[in-house]
Structure formats: structure tokens, C-alpha cells
Amino acid sequence: MQGVEVETRSSSAALPWGAVWGQDDAVNALRAAVADPESMTHAWLLTGPPGSGRSTLAYAFAAALIAGDEGDEPTMRQVIAGTHPDLTALRTEGVIISIKDARALVERSYFAPALGRHRVIVVEDADRMTERTSNVLLKALEEPPEQTVWVLCAPSEADLLPTIRSRVRGLRLREPSIDDVARLIATRTGVDAVTAEQSARHAQRHIGMAQRLATDAASRARRDDTLRAVLRARGVGDVVDVAGRIVASATEDAKALTAERDEAERTSLLRTFGVAEGAAVPPAVRSQLSALDDEQKRRATRSLRDGIDRVLTDLQSMFRDVVMLQFGRDDSLINRELGPELQALADAWTPERTLVVLDHLADTRLALEQNVAPTLALESWLVTVTSGRTP
């Protein structure tokens, strides 16, 4: 997912806005703010569903603010690549944004621009700030230096504290249709129209996830296997087995997404200190390696929990389909390929039982955010699926 974002940002078409897809109203609002000081404010909150392009839009806005004018393409490319000295970006690698990271952002926000017109602070996943972390930002958001602009990104305004929301100007991104996403995926990847439409539908219009599903047959197969395994679950033995499989699958995905990056970071660090490949690591470097290992473990934890949350999103879509069928709606199913199985479940259950399952699934997601053991949380939810009762 993150890789899709990075790839998108590297596009050089119609700098800096060319990489932003399907958000004409938001782009027009930000372009007007860049051009007219009366439309400008010191802090922005870009909200929209996962995959809507919040981060891509944030970096395009930063590029327009920092560049000298619309023709300053070298500066725009540098900002979008994340290497310009007047851009400070926080991409969350842990489960939450730490107070230490927030304080570093605040400190940078008081620096005057080094080369560009503005200093821009971009905070991706601002919804991952705890209350204490949010409080660190409050004064900086309320009274920033004249040339500093904050750009926060989050799924919705409700994901941030009211004290933060009151200090920013909100801009809501539109949610593209399934057909829109399918056309984009087909154009980007060259997959056939059927695969593109299925991927867009299964990803629930999340562009990055749709692209991954379209180009990775193994991901599509894992998704299908997981949903069918939950539908087949009947007793305690199935509950334990399916929960273990979900966690194992998410763990494999997390390792695949982080292993290559982890090794590259370790190699780069050793090279920086002049340690040859395979040579003994000097004592003076071990603390640096230890700090890197700790950071990578935090990132792996975040990646695992994100992976499990994606599985729960898929499962939520499946039981949402069951509710739709129970109320006689079969025209907008997300998991159309499971139609007969879902109809059988809709006939066997009452709508009340399906809603209990969905409510407990929402509680499970909240529990995982609060660091409950993933396997135990999933087992608890699967007991509700098999019994119709909350443990």
C-alpha cells in the first residue's frame, strides 16, 4: 500500500497536481489557497477513506506551497520525492505517533524556510495520535510562524480530538466509485476488466489495495480462502484453527512487506559506519543497530496489525452482504462470488444475529487498536460467528 503511494508521488505529469486522481474539487480548493492569501490558512486537515489519495494530495499541496512559482518543477519534484529541506514529513511506522516524534515536528515547525516560500509539515495518519501527543501539537497549530503550514491527514475529522479540529481547516476528499477505481487499475496495471472490477469491489474502492489485489493472485486467493474458512466455521476447533490461520497469513504478509526494507536499512547503516559485509560489528556501532532493530520491530507490529485489520475489513464486507440479502437487496454485493453461500447464511440467520456479529467485529477492531493479543481477539469474535452470542 505504501509502495503504491510512493510510486504515485513520483509521477511528473502536470506537476504538482498530476498524480492526484479523482479529487478535482479538493485540488481546486488548494490551488486557490496557494494563489490567494485570503484563501490560505496555517493548518489543514485532509480527510477521506483509506486509498482516496490523502497523502498524495498533501505532498502535491506542499510542493505548490514551497515552489517559487508554477514553473519551478525541480523544487516540486524534490518536495514530492520527500527530499526538500523545507518539507518535514511524518510517516507513521509504529502503532501510534509518539510524543517524541510530535515534539520533533513542533521544533521543526518554528524554523524559517531554508529555500522555499513556506515550511510545510505533513503528518500522515494523524489519527494515530493519542490525546497526550495531540496536546503537544496544539500550541504550534494555534500560533505557528507566518511561513509554516501544517497538513494533517486522517480518515475523518472524528478521528482527531476536538481541540485539534478547531485549529485546522478541513477538506474532505470524495470517494471514487467502483467503476472509477476499476478503470484506473486497468490503465495502471494492464489487467483485464473483469479482474480490475473484482479487485476494486473487493478493496471497497481503496486504490492501493485494489492495485495489490489486481496484480497479486496469491493475495486474491488468500482473501477468498479466509472468507470461506469463516463461513465454514462451526465449533471451537474451527474457531482456533481459523483464528490461527488469519494471524499466520497476516504475519506472512507483514514479513513480505518489511523484510526487504529492514535488510536494506541494516546494510545502509553498516555501510555508513564503514563496516564491511560479514565483518564483526564494532561495539560503538552496536547501540545504533539495537536502536534500528527496535524501530523495525515497532514497524513489524504496525504492519501485522494493519494486515489483520485489512482481513477484518474484508470480513465486515461479507457480513454486510448477508444483512443486505436479509433485507432483500442483492444489487450491490461486495462479495458477489460468494452469492450462494451468503444467501444460505442469510436464510439461516436472523438479521439480529448478523448485526451481533458485525457489532462484535467492530469491538474486535477497537480491541486490536488497544494492543489485545490478535489471536485471542479473533477467537472471541469467531465464537460469536459460530454461536450467535458474545462471549
Short mmCIF file of C-alpha atoms in Angstrom, two decimals:
data_model
loop_
_atom_site.label_atom_id
_atom_site.label_comp_id
_atom_site.label_asym_id
_atom_site.label_seq_id
_atom_site.Cartn_x
_atom_site.Cartn_y
_atom_site.Cartn_z
CA MET A 1 0.00 0.00 0.00
CA GLN A 2 2.69 2.42 0.99
CA GLY A 3 4.59 1.40 -2.12
CA VAL A 4 1.64 2.41 -4.27
CA GLU A 5 1.64 5.84 -2.66
CA VAL A 6 5.36 6.32 -3.29
CA GLU A 7 5.02 5.22 -6.90
CA THR A 8 2.15 7.63 -7.41
CA ARG A 9 4.06 10.55 -5.93
CA SER A 10 6.93 10.04 -8.36
CA SER A 11 4.74 10.89 -11.36
CA SER A 12 5.97 14.00 -13.16
CA ALA A 13 2.77 14.66 -15.16
CA ALA A 14 1.33 18.16 -14.67
CA LEU A 15 3.35 18.96 -11.56
CA PRO A 16 2.47 19.16 -8.79
CA TRP A 17 -1.17 18.03 -9.10
CA GLY A 18 -0.89 15.43 -11.87
CA ALA A 19 -0.54 12.46 -9.52
CA VAL A 20 -3.76 13.36 -7.66
CA TRP A 21 -6.57 11.30 -9.13
CA GLY A 22 -10.31 11.91 -8.93
CA GLN A 23 -10.20 14.85 -6.49
CA ASP A 24 -10.84 17.88 -8.70
CA ASP A 25 -12.78 19.84 -6.06
CA ALA A 26 -10.08 19.39 -3.44
CA VAL A 27 -7.33 20.29 -5.90
CA ASN A 28 -9.17 23.45 -6.95
CA ALA A 29 -9.59 24.50 -3.31
CA LEU A 30 -5.90 24.03 -2.55
CA ARG A 31 -4.76 25.70 -5.78
CA ALA A 32 -6.90 28.71 -4.85
CA ALA A 33 -5.30 28.78 -1.39
CA VAL A 34 -1.80 28.75 -2.91
CA ALA A 35 -2.67 31.58 -5.30
CA ASP A 36 -4.69 33.79 -2.91
CA PRO A 37 -3.50 34.60 0.63
CA GLU A 38 -7.12 35.33 1.59
CA SER A 39 -7.97 31.65 0.90
CA MET A 40 -4.94 30.39 2.80
CA THR A 41 -4.75 29.16 6.38
CA HIS A 42 -1.88 27.89 8.50
CA ALA A 43 -3.21 24.37 9.21
CA TRP A 44 -5.21 21.93 7.08
CA LEU A 45 -6.84 18.57 7.68
CA LEU A 46 -7.29 16.36 4.62
CA THR A 47 -9.80 13.59 5.29
CA GLY A 48 -11.07 10.73 3.20
CA PRO A 49 -11.36 6.94 3.25
CA PRO A 50 -8.20 4.80 3.05
CA GLY A 51 -6.91 4.77 -0.51
CA SER A 52 -8.57 8.05 -1.50
CA GLY A 53 -5.20 9.74 -2.01
CA ARG A 54 -4.88 11.91 1.11
CA SER A 55 -1.10 11.68 1.26
CA THR A 56 -0.64 12.18 -2.48
CA LEU A 57 -2.71 15.36 -2.27
CA ALA A 58 -0.81 16.54 0.83
CA TYR A 59 2.57 16.31 -0.93
CA ALA A 60 1.22 17.99 -4.07
CA PHE A 61 -0.05 20.86 -1.89
CA ALA A 62 3.32 21.04 -0.11
CA ALA A 63 5.11 21.19 -3.48
CA ALA A 64 2.91 24.06 -4.66
CA LEU A 65 3.47 25.96 -1.40
CA ILE A 66 7.24 25.54 -1.33
CA ALA A 67 7.97 26.10 -5.05
CA GLY A 68 8.77 29.61 -6.19
CA ASP A 69 6.06 29.53 -8.87
CA GLU A 70 4.15 27.12 -11.12
CA GLY A 71 7.20 26.72 -13.34
CA ASP A 72 9.57 25.66 -10.56
CA GLU A 73 9.46 21.97 -11.44
CA PRO A 74 12.82 20.97 -9.87
CA THR A 75 11.61 22.14 -6.45
CA MET A 76 8.25 20.41 -6.92
CA ARG A 77 9.93 17.12 -7.80
CA GLN A 78 12.17 17.41 -4.75
CA VAL A 79 9.22 18.03 -2.44
CA ILE A 80 7.14 15.19 -3.88
CA ALA A 81 10.15 12.89 -3.52
CA GLY A 82 10.33 13.94 0.15
CA THR A 83 13.87 15.34 0.00
CA HIS A 84 13.36 19.10 0.11
CA PRO A 85 14.75 20.79 3.27
CA ASP A 86 11.57 22.84 3.76
CA LEU A 87 9.39 19.72 3.93
CA THR A 88 9.09 17.78 7.19
CA ALA A 89 7.01 14.62 6.87
CA LEU A 90 5.98 12.10 9.47
CA ARG A 91 5.04 8.69 8.09
CA THR A 92 3.92 6.54 10.98
CA GLU A 93 5.94 3.35 11.38
CA GLY A 94 4.60 2.38 14.78
CA VAL A 95 1.14 1.63 16.08
CA ILE A 96 0.88 5.23 17.35
CA ILE A 97 2.66 8.53 16.78
CA SER A 98 4.98 9.03 19.73
CA ILE A 99 5.27 12.17 21.81
CA LYS A 100 8.96 12.28 20.89
CA ASP A 101 8.10 12.43 17.17
CA ALA A 102 5.46 15.09 17.79
CA ARG A 103 7.91 17.27 19.71
CA ALA A 104 10.42 16.96 16.86
CA LEU A 105 7.76 18.16 14.42
CA VAL A 106 6.90 21.15 16.61
CA GLU A 107 10.57 22.08 16.86
CA ARG A 108 10.98 21.94 13.08
CA SER A 109 7.83 24.00 12.57
CA TYR A 110 9.49 27.05 14.12
CA PHE A 111 12.39 27.03 11.64
CA ALA A 112 12.23 29.61 8.86
CA PRO A 113 12.12 28.20 5.30
CA ALA A 114 15.61 27.42 4.03
CA LEU A 115 14.95 27.75 0.30
CA GLY A 116 11.25 27.85 -0.48
CA ARG A 117 8.33 30.17 0.19
CA HIS A 118 6.97 28.09 3.08
CA ARG A 119 7.98 25.40 5.52
CA VAL A 120 5.41 22.59 5.33
CA ILE A 121 4.81 19.92 7.98
CA VAL A 122 2.91 16.87 6.67
CA VAL A 123 1.55 14.37 9.20
CA GLU A 124 0.27 11.16 7.62
CA ASP A 125 -2.07 9.04 9.73
CA ALA A 126 -2.72 11.90 12.16
CA ASP A 127 -5.49 9.75 13.62
CA ARG A 128 -2.75 7.68 15.29
CA MET A 129 -2.01 10.46 17.77
CA THR A 130 -3.01 9.78 21.37
CA GLU A 131 -4.52 12.59 23.44
CA ARG A 132 -1.16 13.40 25.04
CA THR A 133 0.53 13.52 21.64
CA SER A 134 -2.20 15.74 20.21
CA ASN A 135 -1.72 18.17 23.09
CA VAL A 136 1.94 18.58 22.10
CA LEU A 137 0.81 19.98 18.73
CA LEU A 138 -1.87 22.32 19.99
CA LYS A 139 0.16 25.48 20.55
CA ALA A 140 2.12 25.01 17.31
CA LEU A 141 -1.14 24.65 15.40
CA GLU A 142 -2.67 27.65 17.14
CA GLU A 143 0.24 30.07 16.77
CA PRO A 144 2.59 28.86 14.02
CA PRO A 145 5.20 31.08 12.38
CA GLU A 146 3.82 33.03 9.44
CA GLN A 147 5.55 30.90 6.78
CA THR A 148 4.80 27.48 8.30
CA VAL A 149 1.87 25.38 7.07
CA TRP A 150 0.67 22.17 8.74
CA VAL A 151 -1.08 19.48 6.66
CA LEU A 152 -2.65 16.63 8.64
CA CYS A 153 -4.14 13.52 7.01
CA ALA A 154 -6.77 11.26 8.60
CA PRO A 155 -9.75 9.10 7.57
CA SER A 156 -12.25 11.50 9.16
CA GLU A 157 -12.45 14.57 11.38
CA ALA A 158 -13.93 12.41 14.14
CA ASP A 159 -10.60 10.57 14.39
CA LEU A 160 -8.94 13.66 15.89
CA LEU A 161 -9.59 15.48 19.15
CA PRO A 162 -11.99 18.45 19.02
CA THR A 163 -9.14 20.71 20.15
CA ILE A 164 -7.18 19.74 17.03
CA ARG A 165 -10.19 20.01 14.71
CA SER A 166 -10.90 23.53 15.94
CA ARG A 167 -7.45 24.70 14.84
CA VAL A 168 -7.43 23.36 11.28
CA ARG A 169 -9.36 23.89 8.07
CA GLY A 170 -10.93 20.64 6.93
CA LEU A 171 -11.09 19.40 3.36
CA ARG A 172 -12.99 16.19 2.65
CA LEU A 173 -11.91 14.07 -0.31
CA ARG A 174 -14.57 12.37 -2.42
CA GLU A 175 -14.86 8.59 -2.50
CA PRO A 176 -14.46 7.26 -6.07
CA SER A 177 -16.93 4.75 -7.49
CA ILE A 178 -16.01 1.10 -8.07
CA ASP A 179 -16.14 1.68 -11.83
CA ASP A 180 -13.78 4.67 -11.49
CA VAL A 181 -11.26 2.64 -9.49
CA ALA A 182 -11.54 -0.32 -11.87
CA ARG A 183 -10.75 1.88 -14.87
CA LEU A 184 -7.77 3.40 -13.08
CA ILE A 185 -6.42 -0.02 -12.06
CA ALA A 186 -6.86 -1.42 -15.56
CA THR A 187 -4.99 1.56 -17.01
CA ARG A 188 -2.17 1.40 -14.45
CA THR A 189 -1.61 -2.35 -14.41
CA GLY A 190 -2.90 -3.64 -17.73
CA VAL A 191 -5.07 -6.32 -16.07
CA ASP A 192 -8.30 -7.37 -17.75
CA ALA A 193 -11.54 -5.52 -17.00
CA VAL A 194 -13.02 -8.41 -15.00
CA THR A 195 -10.04 -8.64 -12.64
CA ALA A 196 -9.91 -4.86 -12.28
CA GLU A 197 -13.62 -4.64 -11.40
CA GLN A 198 -13.43 -7.52 -8.92
CA SER A 199 -10.34 -6.04 -7.26
CA ALA A 200 -11.93 -2.59 -6.98
CA ARG A 201 -15.08 -4.12 -5.48
CA HIS A 202 -13.24 -6.38 -3.03
CA ALA A 203 -10.98 -3.48 -1.98
CA GLN A 204 -14.09 -1.34 -1.43
CA ARG A 205 -12.63 1.38 -3.66
CA HIS A 206 -9.30 1.55 -1.82
CA ILE A 207 -6.98 2.32 -4.72
CA GLY A 208 -3.77 0.92 -3.23
CA MET A 209 -5.41 -2.32 -2.07
CA ALA A 210 -7.26 -2.71 -5.38
CA GLN A 211 -3.96 -2.44 -7.23
CA ARG A 212 -2.38 -5.06 -4.99
CA LEU A 213 -5.27 -7.49 -5.45
CA ALA A 214 -5.29 -6.95 -9.20
CA THR A 215 -1.59 -7.70 -9.58
CA ASP A 216 -1.14 -10.43 -6.94
CA ALA A 217 -3.08 -13.66 -7.50
CA ALA A 218 -1.83 -15.01 -4.16
CA SER A 219 -3.44 -12.08 -2.30
CA ARG A 220 -6.73 -12.71 -4.08
CA ALA A 221 -6.56 -16.40 -3.18
CA ARG A 222 -5.75 -15.68 0.49
CA ARG A 223 -8.71 -13.34 0.73
CA ASP A 224 -11.08 -15.89 -0.76
CA ASP A 225 -9.74 -18.71 1.45
CA THR A 226 -10.15 -16.61 4.61
CA LEU A 227 -13.75 -15.66 3.88
CA ARG A 228 -14.70 -19.24 3.01
CA ALA A 229 -12.97 -20.56 6.15
CA VAL A 230 -15.04 -18.25 8.34
CA LEU A 231 -18.23 -19.33 6.57
CA ARG A 232 -17.35 -22.98 7.25
CA ALA A 233 -16.54 -22.46 10.96
CA ARG A 234 -18.89 -24.41 13.21
CA GLY A 235 -17.28 -25.26 16.56
CA VAL A 236 -14.44 -24.44 18.96
CA GLY A 237 -11.92 -26.42 16.91
CA ASP A 238 -12.74 -24.38 13.81
CA VAL A 239 -12.53 -21.15 15.82
CA VAL A 240 -8.99 -21.89 16.99
CA ASP A 241 -7.90 -23.07 13.54
CA VAL A 242 -9.33 -20.12 11.59
CA ALA A 243 -8.03 -17.51 14.06
CA GLY A 244 -4.56 -19.04 13.84
CA ARG A 245 -4.69 -19.06 10.05
CA ILE A 246 -5.72 -15.41 9.88
CA VAL A 247 -2.88 -14.33 12.15
CA ALA A 248 -0.37 -16.55 10.30
CA SER A 249 -1.44 -15.14 6.94
CA ALA A 250 -1.22 -11.54 8.21
CA THR A 251 2.22 -12.30 9.70
CA GLU A 252 3.48 -13.64 6.36
CA ASP A 253 2.16 -10.55 4.59
CA ALA A 254 3.82 -8.28 7.16
CA LYS A 255 7.16 -10.04 6.77
CA ALA A 256 6.97 -9.82 2.99
CA LEU A 257 6.27 -6.09 3.17
CA THR A 258 9.01 -5.27 5.68
CA ALA A 259 11.83 -7.83 5.28
CA GLU A 260 13.46 -6.30 2.20
CA ARG A 261 13.29 -2.80 3.66
CA ASP A 262 14.69 -3.98 7.02
CA GLU A 263 17.70 -5.59 5.38
CA ALA A 264 18.36 -2.53 3.19
CA GLU A 265 18.28 -0.26 6.26
CA ARG A 266 20.67 -2.51 8.17
CA THR A 267 23.09 -2.70 5.22
CA SER A 268 22.95 1.07 4.75
CA LEU A 269 23.66 1.72 8.43
CA LEU A 270 26.67 -0.61 8.47
CA ARG A 271 27.99 0.95 5.28
CA THR A 272 27.65 4.42 6.82
CA PHE A 273 29.91 3.33 9.69
CA GLY A 274 32.36 1.64 7.34
CA VAL A 275 31.57 -1.93 8.43
CA ALA A 276 32.18 -4.40 5.61
CA GLU A 277 29.55 -7.05 4.84
CA GLY A 278 30.07 -10.09 7.07
CA ALA A 279 32.59 -8.31 9.30
CA ALA A 280 32.27 -8.14 13.09
CA VAL A 281 30.23 -5.17 14.29
CA PRO A 282 32.32 -2.82 16.48
CA PRO A 283 30.94 -2.14 19.99
CA ALA A 284 30.44 1.55 19.15
CA VAL A 285 28.02 0.63 16.34
CA ARG A 286 26.00 -1.95 18.29
CA SER A 287 23.84 0.64 20.03
CA GLN A 288 22.91 2.10 16.63
CA LEU A 289 21.99 -1.36 15.36
CA SER A 290 19.99 -2.04 18.51
CA ALA A 291 18.00 1.18 18.02
CA LEU A 292 17.34 0.22 14.41
CA ASP A 293 16.18 -3.25 15.47
CA ASP A 294 13.75 -1.70 17.96
CA GLU A 295 12.35 0.61 15.30
CA GLN A 296 11.93 -2.27 12.87
CA LYS A 297 10.12 -4.34 15.49
CA ARG A 298 7.67 -1.48 16.07
CA ARG A 299 7.14 -1.24 12.32
CA ALA A 300 6.56 -5.00 12.08
CA THR A 301 3.94 -4.77 14.84
CA ARG A 302 2.19 -1.97 12.98
CA SER A 303 2.34 -3.91 9.72
CA LEU A 304 0.89 -7.04 11.36
CA ARG A 305 -1.99 -5.15 12.95
CA ASP A 306 -2.69 -3.34 9.68
CA GLY A 307 -2.77 -6.72 7.95
CA ILE A 308 -5.25 -8.15 10.45
CA ASP A 309 -7.37 -5.01 10.16
CA ARG A 310 -7.50 -5.50 6.38
CA VAL A 311 -8.76 -9.05 6.95
CA LEU A 312 -11.42 -7.74 9.35
CA THR A 313 -12.44 -5.15 6.74
CA ASP A 314 -12.97 -8.00 4.25
CA LEU A 315 -14.97 -9.98 6.80
CA GLN A 316 -17.04 -6.93 7.64
CA SER A 317 -17.91 -6.59 3.96
CA MET A 318 -19.03 -10.23 3.87
CA PHE A 319 -21.43 -9.94 6.80
CA ARG A 320 -22.62 -6.60 5.46
CA ASP A 321 -23.57 -8.53 2.31
CA VAL A 322 -25.52 -11.00 4.47
CA VAL A 323 -27.52 -8.15 6.01
CA MET A 324 -28.24 -6.76 2.54
CA LEU A 325 -29.59 -10.14 1.43
CA GLN A 326 -31.68 -10.46 4.57
CA PHE A 327 -33.41 -7.22 3.63
CA GLY A 328 -33.91 -8.27 0.03
CA ARG A 329 -31.05 -6.31 -1.52
CA ASP A 330 -28.79 -8.26 -3.87
CA ASP A 331 -27.84 -5.49 -6.29
CA SER A 332 -24.74 -4.15 -4.53
CA LEU A 333 -22.95 -7.13 -3.01
CA ILE A 334 -19.23 -6.67 -2.43
CA ASN A 335 -18.51 -10.40 -2.41
CA ARG A 336 -20.65 -11.39 -5.38
CA GLU A 337 -18.58 -14.53 -5.97
CA LEU A 338 -19.85 -15.96 -2.66
CA GLY A 339 -23.50 -15.30 -3.52
CA PRO A 340 -24.93 -18.82 -2.91
CA GLU A 341 -23.08 -19.26 0.41
CA LEU A 342 -24.10 -15.81 1.62
CA GLN A 343 -27.72 -16.38 0.64
CA ALA A 344 -27.74 -19.67 2.58
CA LEU A 345 -26.42 -17.85 5.65
CA ALA A 346 -28.93 -15.03 5.22
CA ASP A 347 -31.75 -17.61 5.15
CA ALA A 348 -30.41 -19.48 8.21
CA TRP A 349 -29.77 -16.45 10.43
CA THR A 350 -31.95 -13.63 11.65
CA PRO A 351 -30.87 -10.05 10.88
CA GLU A 352 -30.39 -9.55 14.62
CA ARG A 353 -27.79 -12.34 14.75
CA THR A 354 -25.89 -10.89 11.79
CA LEU A 355 -25.85 -7.46 13.45
CA VAL A 356 -24.47 -9.01 16.66
CA VAL A 357 -21.60 -10.45 14.59
CA LEU A 358 -20.94 -7.06 12.98
CA ASP A 359 -21.07 -5.23 16.30
CA HIS A 360 -18.59 -7.67 17.87
CA LEU A 361 -16.34 -7.30 14.82
CA ALA A 362 -16.25 -3.52 15.42
CA ASP A 363 -15.37 -4.19 19.08
CA THR A 364 -12.61 -6.56 17.94
CA ARG A 365 -11.04 -3.87 15.79
CA LEU A 366 -11.09 -1.49 18.74
CA ALA A 367 -9.53 -4.15 20.99
CA LEU A 368 -6.70 -4.69 18.50
CA GLU A 369 -6.01 -0.94 18.49
CA GLN A 370 -5.62 -1.23 22.27
CA ASN A 371 -3.00 -3.98 21.87
CA VAL A 372 -5.13 -7.01 22.78
CA ALA A 373 -3.47 -10.24 21.57
CA PRO A 374 -4.68 -10.69 17.95
CA THR A 375 -5.33 -14.44 18.20
CA LEU A 376 -7.44 -14.08 21.36
CA ALA A 377 -9.43 -11.18 19.89
CA LEU A 378 -10.16 -13.13 16.71
CA GLU A 379 -11.12 -16.28 18.62
CA SER A 380 -13.57 -14.28 20.71
CA TRP A 381 -15.20 -12.84 17.57
CA LEU A 382 -15.33 -16.22 15.83
CA VAL A 383 -17.16 -17.68 18.83
CA THR A 384 -19.84 -15.06 18.16
CA VAL A 385 -19.93 -16.08 14.49
CA THR A 386 -20.44 -19.76 15.34
CA SER A 387 -22.82 -19.30 18.29
CA GLY A 388 -24.60 -16.02 17.69
CA ARG A 389 -23.66 -14.88 21.20
CA THR A 390 -20.98 -12.53 22.50
CA PRO A 391 -18.60 -14.37 24.89
#
